[in-house]
């Protein structure tokens, strides 16, 4: 063991930055059992309440009976099952692209897409608040890594005009995971077109939730019907879709390039085909259960109203990610802890995940939350506000 690990861990602990896992003993839902106690939870990405849906559970056991449990090989060797293939076609159609490719996780999809598409002679332009997986992907690709201030398209435009890189790849979260705000997508697309850059849009938190029938951020009203061959769309299937996995959707030649050269696609075991089978059911529910998105929208409106009188303010977000800005890490941790004592789970997000001095409580809403759940959270926060 490296002897300095002890010292480093101790320092983290002293700074209140030691991350700890909690042990969940119930299905994922708005009510969970954790470490032997029941909680009202605001910390899942299961925005539509599908992770625990009986139709999905049923499809998983059907899938297991048909295909067995494991894929037992990579997609390129002998692990590409009919369930994967059918799902890829359905995802491409749903997301509005010619083709789609399944990855095991969103993390791997971003790593694979970026490293397969750009290298040493190229440049990546990345929003400062992008997800860690996109930053890691950029570093691994060895392309020049140029970050621009959050959603600052004038600076992005300027930086794109001064580059002499062979390929220019702009990468952005569609919904920023710690802020909840939505990227200026039409403007991003326009800037990319102007500079012949390709846009990789990470819609981990928009897929299933935003746009017509939950088709994602590119189907938001102000995106009109953006059709640019220069967009590469990525979304995960472990959040609103309630299962596991991710996909990249794009032009056929882009997808073929990923199949040929994305290491995180080629050199890994395919996800169990039973999950692809469940995802077909999830996709159907995402499309048809408009009521889930309507309840979610009502919950967002109600939460904003209920938290208005607090000394802390919600960031301006219209998505199910509703961060309550606190500031100091210790205070955020303290409030999260007091909520927990009252049987409510809301995670405190601290540096290095967010910038110094911007620690926050990240409230995630789901279609499973009831109006009384939101009232309970608001009342608990009001009580805590009087104490701290
Ligand atoms: C969660 C997330 C990912 C990673 O997706 P996984 O499927 O969980 O690996 C990528 N990008 C963003 C913005 C995310 O929030």
Short mmCIF file of C-alpha atoms and ligand atoms in Angstrom, two decimals:
data_model
loop_
_atom_site.label_atom_id
_atom_site.label_comp_id
_atom_site.label_asym_id
_atom_site.label_seq_id
_atom_site.Cartn_x
_atom_site.Cartn_y
_atom_site.Cartn_z
CA UNK A 1 0.00 0.00 0.00
CA UNK A 2 1.12 3.58 -0.56
CA UNK A 3 1.76 5.01 2.91
CA UNK A 4 0.45 8.49 2.02
CA UNK A 5 -3.06 7.13 1.42
CA UNK A 6 -3.77 7.21 5.16
CA UNK A 7 -2.72 10.82 5.45
CA UNK A 8 -4.79 11.82 2.39
CA UNK A 9 -7.90 10.06 3.62
CA UNK A 10 -7.54 11.66 7.03
CA UNK A 11 -7.28 15.09 5.43
CA UNK A 12 -10.41 14.47 3.41
CA UNK A 13 -12.24 13.46 6.53
CA UNK A 14 -11.09 16.55 8.43
CA UNK A 15 -12.33 18.75 5.59
CA UNK A 16 -15.69 17.00 5.72
CA UNK A 17 -15.17 15.70 2.18
CA UNK A 18 -15.10 11.98 2.85
CA UNK A 19 -17.78 10.37 0.71
CA UNK A 20 -19.73 7.57 2.30
CA UNK A 21 -21.96 4.93 0.76
CA UNK A 22 -25.30 4.17 2.33
CA UNK A 23 -26.80 0.74 2.10
CA UNK A 24 -30.17 0.52 0.41
CA UNK A 25 -32.36 -2.40 1.41
CA UNK A 26 -35.54 -1.69 -0.57
CA UNK A 27 -36.38 -1.09 -4.23
CA UNK A 28 -35.60 2.34 -5.64
CA UNK A 29 -38.59 4.59 -5.04
CA UNK A 30 -39.62 7.85 -3.34
CA UNK A 31 -39.75 5.82 -0.09
CA UNK A 32 -36.69 3.73 0.64
CA UNK A 33 -35.29 1.63 3.43
CA UNK A 34 -31.68 2.41 4.14
CA UNK A 35 -29.43 1.19 6.93
CA UNK A 36 -32.53 -0.28 8.56
CA UNK A 37 -34.65 2.88 8.54
CA UNK A 38 -37.41 4.21 6.23
CA UNK A 39 -36.84 7.47 4.43
CA UNK A 40 -38.54 9.84 2.05
CA UNK A 41 -35.93 10.14 -0.71
CA UNK A 42 -35.07 12.99 -3.09
CA UNK A 43 -31.92 11.51 -4.55
CA UNK A 44 -32.73 9.19 -7.40
CA UNK A 45 -32.54 9.73 -11.15
CA UNK A 46 -35.56 7.49 -11.67
CA UNK A 47 -37.51 10.58 -12.70
CA UNK A 48 -40.53 8.74 -14.11
CA UNK A 49 -40.74 6.04 -11.46
CA UNK A 50 -39.95 3.18 -13.86
CA UNK A 51 -37.07 1.43 -12.03
CA UNK A 52 -39.52 -0.54 -9.96
CA UNK A 53 -42.31 -0.96 -12.53
CA UNK A 54 -44.00 -4.39 -12.60
CA UNK A 55 -43.97 -4.58 -16.42
CA UNK A 56 -40.20 -4.06 -16.40
CA UNK A 57 -39.69 -6.69 -13.73
CA UNK A 58 -41.81 -9.10 -15.76
CA UNK A 59 -39.85 -8.35 -18.96
CA UNK A 60 -36.58 -9.03 -17.15
CA UNK A 61 -37.66 -12.51 -16.12
CA UNK A 62 -38.97 -13.19 -19.64
CA UNK A 63 -35.66 -11.96 -21.03
CA UNK A 64 -33.72 -14.20 -18.66
CA UNK A 65 -35.75 -17.23 -19.70
CA UNK A 66 -35.14 -16.44 -23.37
CA UNK A 67 -31.47 -15.39 -23.30
CA UNK A 68 -30.08 -16.46 -19.94
CA UNK A 69 -28.50 -13.98 -17.59
CA UNK A 70 -25.15 -12.89 -19.01
CA UNK A 71 -24.13 -11.90 -22.55
CA UNK A 72 -20.86 -13.80 -22.03
CA UNK A 73 -18.99 -12.06 -24.83
CA UNK A 74 -18.38 -8.62 -26.29
CA UNK A 75 -20.61 -7.29 -29.08
CA UNK A 76 -17.91 -7.87 -31.69
CA UNK A 77 -17.24 -11.47 -30.71
CA UNK A 78 -20.52 -13.22 -30.01
CA UNK A 79 -22.44 -11.08 -27.53
CA UNK A 80 -24.66 -8.98 -29.82
CA UNK A 81 -28.14 -10.44 -29.26
CA UNK A 82 -31.36 -9.80 -31.15
CA UNK A 83 -32.69 -7.89 -28.11
CA UNK A 84 -29.76 -5.45 -28.36
CA UNK A 85 -30.28 -5.02 -32.07
CA UNK A 86 -34.02 -4.38 -31.87
CA UNK A 87 -33.45 -1.88 -29.06
CA UNK A 88 -30.82 0.02 -31.05
CA UNK A 89 -33.26 0.42 -33.93
CA UNK A 90 -36.03 1.58 -31.59
CA UNK A 91 -33.72 4.07 -29.83
CA UNK A 92 -32.53 5.56 -33.13
CA UNK A 93 -36.11 6.06 -34.29
CA UNK A 94 -37.20 7.49 -30.91
CA UNK A 95 -34.28 9.93 -30.66
CA UNK A 96 -34.66 10.98 -34.31
CA UNK A 97 -31.33 9.75 -35.72
CA UNK A 98 -30.44 7.32 -38.52
CA UNK A 99 -28.62 4.91 -36.17
CA UNK A 100 -27.88 4.19 -32.53
CA UNK A 101 -25.32 2.13 -30.64
CA UNK A 102 -25.78 0.67 -27.16
CA UNK A 103 -23.05 1.08 -24.56
CA UNK A 104 -22.90 -0.46 -21.10
CA UNK A 105 -23.00 2.89 -19.28
CA UNK A 106 -23.13 6.57 -20.07
CA UNK A 107 -19.63 6.92 -18.72
CA UNK A 108 -18.39 4.38 -21.26
CA UNK A 109 -20.45 5.90 -24.07
CA UNK A 110 -18.83 9.30 -23.57
CA UNK A 111 -15.35 7.82 -23.26
CA UNK A 112 -15.88 5.70 -26.37
CA UNK A 113 -17.45 8.37 -28.56
CA UNK A 114 -14.92 11.10 -27.79
CA UNK A 115 -11.81 8.93 -28.07
CA UNK A 116 -13.00 7.31 -31.31
CA UNK A 117 -13.73 10.63 -32.97
CA UNK A 118 -10.87 12.95 -31.98
CA UNK A 119 -7.14 12.64 -31.31
CA UNK A 120 -3.89 14.57 -31.08
CA UNK A 121 -4.47 16.88 -34.06
CA UNK A 122 -7.96 17.83 -32.92
CA UNK A 123 -9.57 20.13 -30.38
CA UNK A 124 -12.39 19.69 -27.90
CA UNK A 125 -14.43 22.64 -26.65
CA UNK A 126 -16.17 21.80 -23.43
CA UNK A 127 -18.59 23.62 -21.12
CA UNK A 128 -16.94 24.14 -17.71
CA UNK A 129 -19.83 22.46 -15.90
CA UNK A 130 -19.90 19.32 -18.04
CA UNK A 131 -20.15 15.90 -16.42
CA UNK A 132 -16.91 14.28 -15.23
CA UNK A 133 -17.19 11.51 -17.83
CA UNK A 134 -16.88 14.08 -20.64
CA UNK A 135 -13.81 15.63 -19.03
CA UNK A 136 -12.20 12.24 -18.59
CA UNK A 137 -13.03 11.37 -22.19
CA UNK A 138 -11.41 14.57 -23.41
CA UNK A 139 -8.20 13.91 -21.48
CA UNK A 140 -8.03 10.33 -22.70
CA UNK A 141 -8.46 11.40 -26.33
CA UNK A 142 -5.30 13.56 -26.21
CA UNK A 143 -7.04 16.23 -28.24
CA UNK A 144 -6.42 19.84 -27.20
CA UNK A 145 -8.88 20.43 -24.35
CA UNK A 146 -10.38 23.91 -24.32
CA UNK A 147 -13.02 24.70 -21.71
CA UNK A 148 -15.42 27.62 -21.99
CA UNK A 149 -17.36 29.29 -19.14
CA UNK A 150 -20.76 27.75 -18.51
CA UNK A 151 -23.11 28.35 -21.48
CA UNK A 152 -20.99 31.27 -22.73
CA UNK A 153 -21.49 30.90 -26.46
CA UNK A 154 -19.80 34.18 -27.37
CA UNK A 155 -16.56 32.84 -25.87
CA UNK A 156 -17.11 29.46 -27.49
CA UNK A 157 -17.56 31.19 -30.84
CA UNK A 158 -14.37 33.17 -30.29
CA UNK A 159 -12.36 30.11 -29.28
CA UNK A 160 -13.63 28.15 -32.26
CA UNK A 161 -12.54 30.91 -34.64
CA UNK A 162 -8.97 30.93 -33.39
CA UNK A 163 -8.27 27.20 -33.58
CA UNK A 164 -6.37 25.49 -36.36
CA UNK A 165 -7.31 22.01 -35.22
CA UNK A 166 -8.14 19.35 -37.81
CA UNK A 167 -11.45 18.33 -36.18
CA UNK A 168 -13.45 20.47 -33.78
CA UNK A 169 -15.70 18.72 -31.26
CA UNK A 170 -17.94 20.73 -28.96
CA UNK A 171 -19.24 18.78 -25.99
CA UNK A 172 -22.01 19.79 -23.63
CA UNK A 173 -24.43 18.38 -21.15
CA UNK A 174 -27.98 19.05 -22.40
CA UNK A 175 -29.22 19.26 -18.80
CA UNK A 176 -26.42 20.13 -16.37
CA UNK A 177 -26.37 17.50 -13.69
CA UNK A 178 -25.55 19.69 -10.67
CA UNK A 179 -27.41 22.86 -11.78
CA UNK A 180 -30.48 21.47 -13.51
CA UNK A 181 -30.38 24.12 -16.22
CA UNK A 182 -30.70 23.34 -19.93
CA UNK A 183 -27.94 24.16 -22.43
CA UNK A 184 -28.79 26.74 -25.12
CA UNK A 185 -29.12 23.96 -27.70
CA UNK A 186 -30.28 25.86 -30.82
CA UNK A 187 -27.51 28.41 -30.32
CA UNK A 188 -24.93 25.68 -29.70
CA UNK A 189 -25.96 23.98 -32.93
CA UNK A 190 -25.72 27.29 -34.82
CA UNK A 191 -22.21 28.03 -33.49
CA UNK A 192 -21.11 24.51 -34.43
CA UNK A 193 -22.51 24.85 -37.95
CA UNK A 194 -20.74 28.18 -38.37
CA UNK A 195 -17.37 26.63 -37.56
CA UNK A 196 -17.91 23.15 -39.06
CA UNK A 197 -17.67 21.70 -35.59
CA UNK A 198 -19.48 18.58 -34.40
CA UNK A 199 -21.63 18.79 -31.27
CA UNK A 200 -21.74 15.91 -28.78
CA UNK A 201 -24.81 16.45 -26.62
CA UNK A 202 -25.04 14.46 -23.37
CA UNK A 203 -28.74 14.15 -22.53
CA UNK A 204 -28.38 11.87 -19.50
CA UNK A 205 -30.99 13.90 -17.59
CA UNK A 206 -33.23 14.95 -20.49
CA UNK A 207 -33.95 11.62 -22.15
CA UNK A 208 -37.38 10.35 -21.12
CA UNK A 209 -38.17 13.59 -19.30
CA UNK A 210 -37.95 16.47 -21.77
CA UNK A 211 -39.43 17.05 -25.20
CA UNK A 212 -42.39 15.52 -27.00
CA UNK A 213 -43.10 12.01 -25.65
CA UNK A 214 -39.90 12.21 -23.61
CA UNK A 215 -37.76 12.04 -26.73
CA UNK A 216 -35.18 14.27 -25.09
CA UNK A 217 -33.82 17.79 -25.18
CA UNK A 218 -33.63 17.98 -28.97
CA UNK A 219 -37.44 17.74 -28.97
CA UNK A 220 -37.97 20.76 -26.70
CA UNK A 221 -40.23 23.35 -28.36
CA UNK A 222 -37.45 25.91 -28.85
CA UNK A 223 -35.32 23.34 -30.63
CA UNK A 224 -37.99 23.27 -33.34
CA UNK A 225 -36.97 20.34 -35.39
CA UNK A 226 -33.22 20.68 -35.43
CA UNK A 227 -31.82 18.40 -38.06
CA UNK A 228 -28.10 18.68 -38.32
CA UNK A 229 -25.80 15.88 -39.40
CA UNK A 230 -23.30 17.49 -37.03
CA UNK A 231 -25.07 16.42 -33.84
CA UNK A 232 -24.10 13.32 -31.91
CA UNK A 233 -26.63 12.51 -29.23
CA UNK A 234 -25.86 10.48 -26.11
CA UNK A 235 -28.26 9.43 -23.36
CA UNK A 236 -28.16 6.99 -20.49
CA UNK A 237 -30.76 4.32 -19.87
CA UNK A 238 -30.13 4.04 -16.14
CA UNK A 239 -31.86 7.29 -15.18
CA UNK A 240 -35.37 8.15 -16.43
CA UNK A 241 -35.50 4.88 -18.40
CA UNK A 242 -35.14 3.09 -15.06
CA UNK A 243 -32.88 0.26 -16.22
CA UNK A 244 -29.18 0.38 -17.12
CA UNK A 245 -27.01 1.20 -20.10
CA UNK A 246 -26.65 4.08 -22.53
CA UNK A 247 -26.65 4.82 -26.24
CA UNK A 248 -25.12 7.12 -28.80
CA UNK A 249 -27.28 8.16 -31.76
CA UNK A 250 -25.90 9.83 -34.88
CA UNK A 251 -25.33 9.52 -38.62
CA UNK A 252 -24.62 5.99 -39.85
CA UNK A 253 -20.93 6.74 -40.55
CA UNK A 254 -20.42 8.04 -37.02
CA UNK A 255 -21.98 4.92 -35.52
CA UNK A 256 -19.91 2.70 -37.82
CA UNK A 257 -16.78 4.54 -36.67
CA UNK A 258 -17.70 3.86 -33.04
CA UNK A 259 -18.29 0.17 -33.77
CA UNK A 260 -14.86 -0.01 -35.43
CA UNK A 261 -12.86 2.03 -32.95
CA UNK A 262 -14.53 2.87 -29.62
CA UNK A 263 -12.52 0.82 -27.13
CA UNK A 264 -15.16 1.07 -24.42
CA UNK A 265 -17.53 -0.60 -26.89
CA UNK A 266 -15.19 -3.22 -28.32
CA UNK A 267 -13.20 -4.39 -25.31
CA UNK A 268 -15.97 -5.08 -22.86
CA UNK A 269 -18.68 -7.67 -22.28
CA UNK A 270 -22.05 -6.75 -23.76
CA UNK A 271 -24.75 -5.84 -21.24
CA UNK A 272 -27.13 -8.71 -20.45
CA UNK A 273 -29.70 -8.96 -23.27
CA UNK A 274 -32.45 -9.24 -20.64
CA UNK A 275 -31.80 -5.56 -19.90
CA UNK A 276 -32.30 -4.68 -23.56
CA UNK A 277 -35.59 -6.57 -23.44
CA UNK A 278 -36.66 -4.57 -20.38
CA UNK A 279 -35.60 -1.35 -22.08
CA UNK A 280 -38.02 -2.02 -24.95
CA UNK A 281 -40.83 -1.99 -22.37
CA UNK A 282 -39.38 1.08 -20.70
CA UNK A 283 -39.27 2.88 -24.05
CA UNK A 284 -42.94 2.10 -24.61
CA UNK A 285 -43.88 3.42 -21.16
CA UNK A 286 -41.77 6.56 -21.65
CA UNK A 287 -43.64 7.24 -24.86
CA UNK A 288 -47.18 6.46 -23.78
CA UNK A 289 -47.30 7.51 -20.10
CA UNK A 290 -47.52 11.27 -20.64
CA UNK A 291 -49.06 11.49 -17.16
CA UNK A 292 -45.71 10.69 -15.56
CA UNK A 293 -44.14 13.79 -17.11
CA UNK A 294 -47.22 15.84 -16.16
CA UNK A 295 -46.98 14.78 -12.50
CA UNK A 296 -43.26 15.54 -12.57
CA UNK A 297 -43.95 19.04 -13.92
CA UNK A 298 -46.58 19.62 -11.21
CA UNK A 299 -44.08 18.48 -8.58
CA UNK A 300 -41.46 20.93 -9.87
CA UNK A 301 -43.96 23.81 -9.69
CA UNK A 302 -45.13 22.81 -6.21
CA UNK A 303 -41.59 22.48 -4.85
CA UNK A 304 -40.65 25.96 -6.07
CA UNK A 305 -43.70 27.43 -4.36
CA UNK A 306 -43.16 25.51 -1.14
CA UNK A 307 -39.49 26.55 -0.78
CA UNK A 308 -40.00 30.25 -1.58
CA UNK A 309 -39.73 31.54 1.99
CA UNK A 310 -36.47 29.76 2.84
CA UNK A 311 -33.25 31.73 3.44
CA UNK A 312 -31.64 29.53 0.77
CA UNK A 313 -32.64 29.83 -2.88
CA UNK A 314 -33.29 27.24 -5.54
CA UNK A 315 -31.19 27.64 -8.68
CA UNK A 316 -33.28 28.58 -11.73
CA UNK A 317 -34.10 25.13 -13.09
CA UNK A 318 -37.15 23.82 -14.91
CA UNK A 319 -35.98 20.20 -14.76
CA UNK A 320 -36.39 17.58 -12.00
CA UNK A 321 -32.93 18.56 -10.72
CA UNK A 322 -33.66 21.34 -8.21
CA UNK A 323 -30.49 22.45 -6.39
CA UNK A 324 -30.90 24.49 -3.22
CA UNK A 325 -27.82 26.72 -2.97
CA UNK A 326 -26.23 26.73 0.49
CA UNK A 327 -22.62 27.90 0.00
CA UNK A 328 -20.33 26.38 2.60
CA UNK A 329 -19.73 22.62 2.53
CA UNK A 330 -20.08 22.22 6.28
CA UNK A 331 -23.47 23.94 6.31
CA UNK A 332 -24.75 21.89 3.38
CA UNK A 333 -23.64 18.70 5.10
CA UNK A 334 -25.25 19.83 8.35
CA UNK A 335 -28.62 20.55 6.70
CA UNK A 336 -28.52 17.26 4.83
CA UNK A 337 -27.76 15.51 8.12
CA UNK A 338 -30.67 17.21 9.92
CA UNK A 339 -33.03 16.25 7.13
CA UNK A 340 -31.82 12.72 7.47
CA UNK A 341 -32.54 12.74 11.20
CA UNK A 342 -36.11 13.68 10.21
CA UNK A 343 -36.26 10.72 7.81
CA UNK A 344 -35.64 12.68 4.59
CA UNK A 345 -32.78 12.04 2.18
CA UNK A 346 -31.37 14.94 0.17
CA UNK A 347 -27.68 14.72 -0.75
CA UNK A 348 -25.26 17.56 -0.07
CA UNK A 349 -23.11 18.21 -3.14
CA UNK A 350 -19.71 19.66 -2.33
CA UNK A 351 -16.40 20.48 -3.97
CA UNK A 352 -14.75 19.03 -5.98
CA UNK A 353 -18.03 18.00 -7.66
CA UNK A 354 -19.06 21.68 -7.65
CA UNK A 355 -16.98 24.89 -7.32
CA UNK A 356 -15.72 26.12 -3.94
CA UNK A 357 -18.34 28.06 -2.03
CA UNK A 358 -21.26 26.63 -4.01
CA UNK A 359 -22.14 23.57 -1.94
CA UNK A 360 -25.79 22.74 -2.37
CA UNK A 361 -28.55 20.33 -1.58
CA UNK A 362 -29.47 18.53 -4.76
CA UNK A 363 -33.18 17.78 -4.68
CA UNK A 364 -34.21 15.28 -7.37
CA UNK A 365 -37.89 14.97 -8.06
CA UNK A 366 -39.73 12.01 -9.42
CA UNK A 367 -43.23 11.35 -10.72
CA UNK A 368 -43.55 9.11 -7.66
CA UNK A 369 -43.45 12.00 -5.21
CA UNK A 370 -46.82 12.97 -3.78
CA UNK A 371 -47.84 16.53 -2.86
CA UNK A 372 -47.57 15.56 0.84
CA UNK A 373 -43.95 14.45 0.29
CA UNK A 374 -43.05 17.89 -0.99
CA UNK A 375 -44.84 19.56 1.93
CA UNK A 376 -42.94 17.37 4.35
CA UNK A 377 -39.61 18.40 2.80
CA UNK A 378 -40.56 22.09 2.83
CA UNK A 379 -41.64 21.99 6.48
CA UNK A 380 -38.48 20.19 7.55
CA UNK A 381 -36.30 22.75 5.75
CA UNK A 382 -38.23 25.60 7.38
CA UNK A 383 -37.64 24.13 10.83
CA UNK A 384 -33.94 23.60 10.10
CA UNK A 385 -33.61 27.16 8.77
CA UNK A 386 -34.71 28.48 12.17
CA UNK A 387 -32.03 26.42 13.92
CA UNK A 388 -28.87 26.96 11.86
C1 LIG B 1 -25.09 10.02 -15.09
C2 LIG B 1 -24.42 10.79 -16.16
C3 LIG B 1 -23.56 10.14 -17.06
C4 LIG B 1 -23.13 8.71 -16.88
O1 LIG B 1 -24.16 7.85 -17.18
P1 LIG B 1 -24.13 6.38 -16.52
O2 LIG B 1 -25.04 5.60 -17.38
O3 LIG B 1 -24.62 6.56 -15.13
O4 LIG B 1 -22.72 5.92 -16.58
C5 LIG B 1 -23.06 10.87 -18.11
N1 LIG B 1 -23.36 12.18 -18.26
C6 LIG B 1 -24.16 12.83 -17.39
C7 LIG B 1 -24.47 14.26 -17.63
C8 LIG B 1 -24.71 12.15 -16.32
O5 LIG B 1 -25.48 12.79 -15.44
#
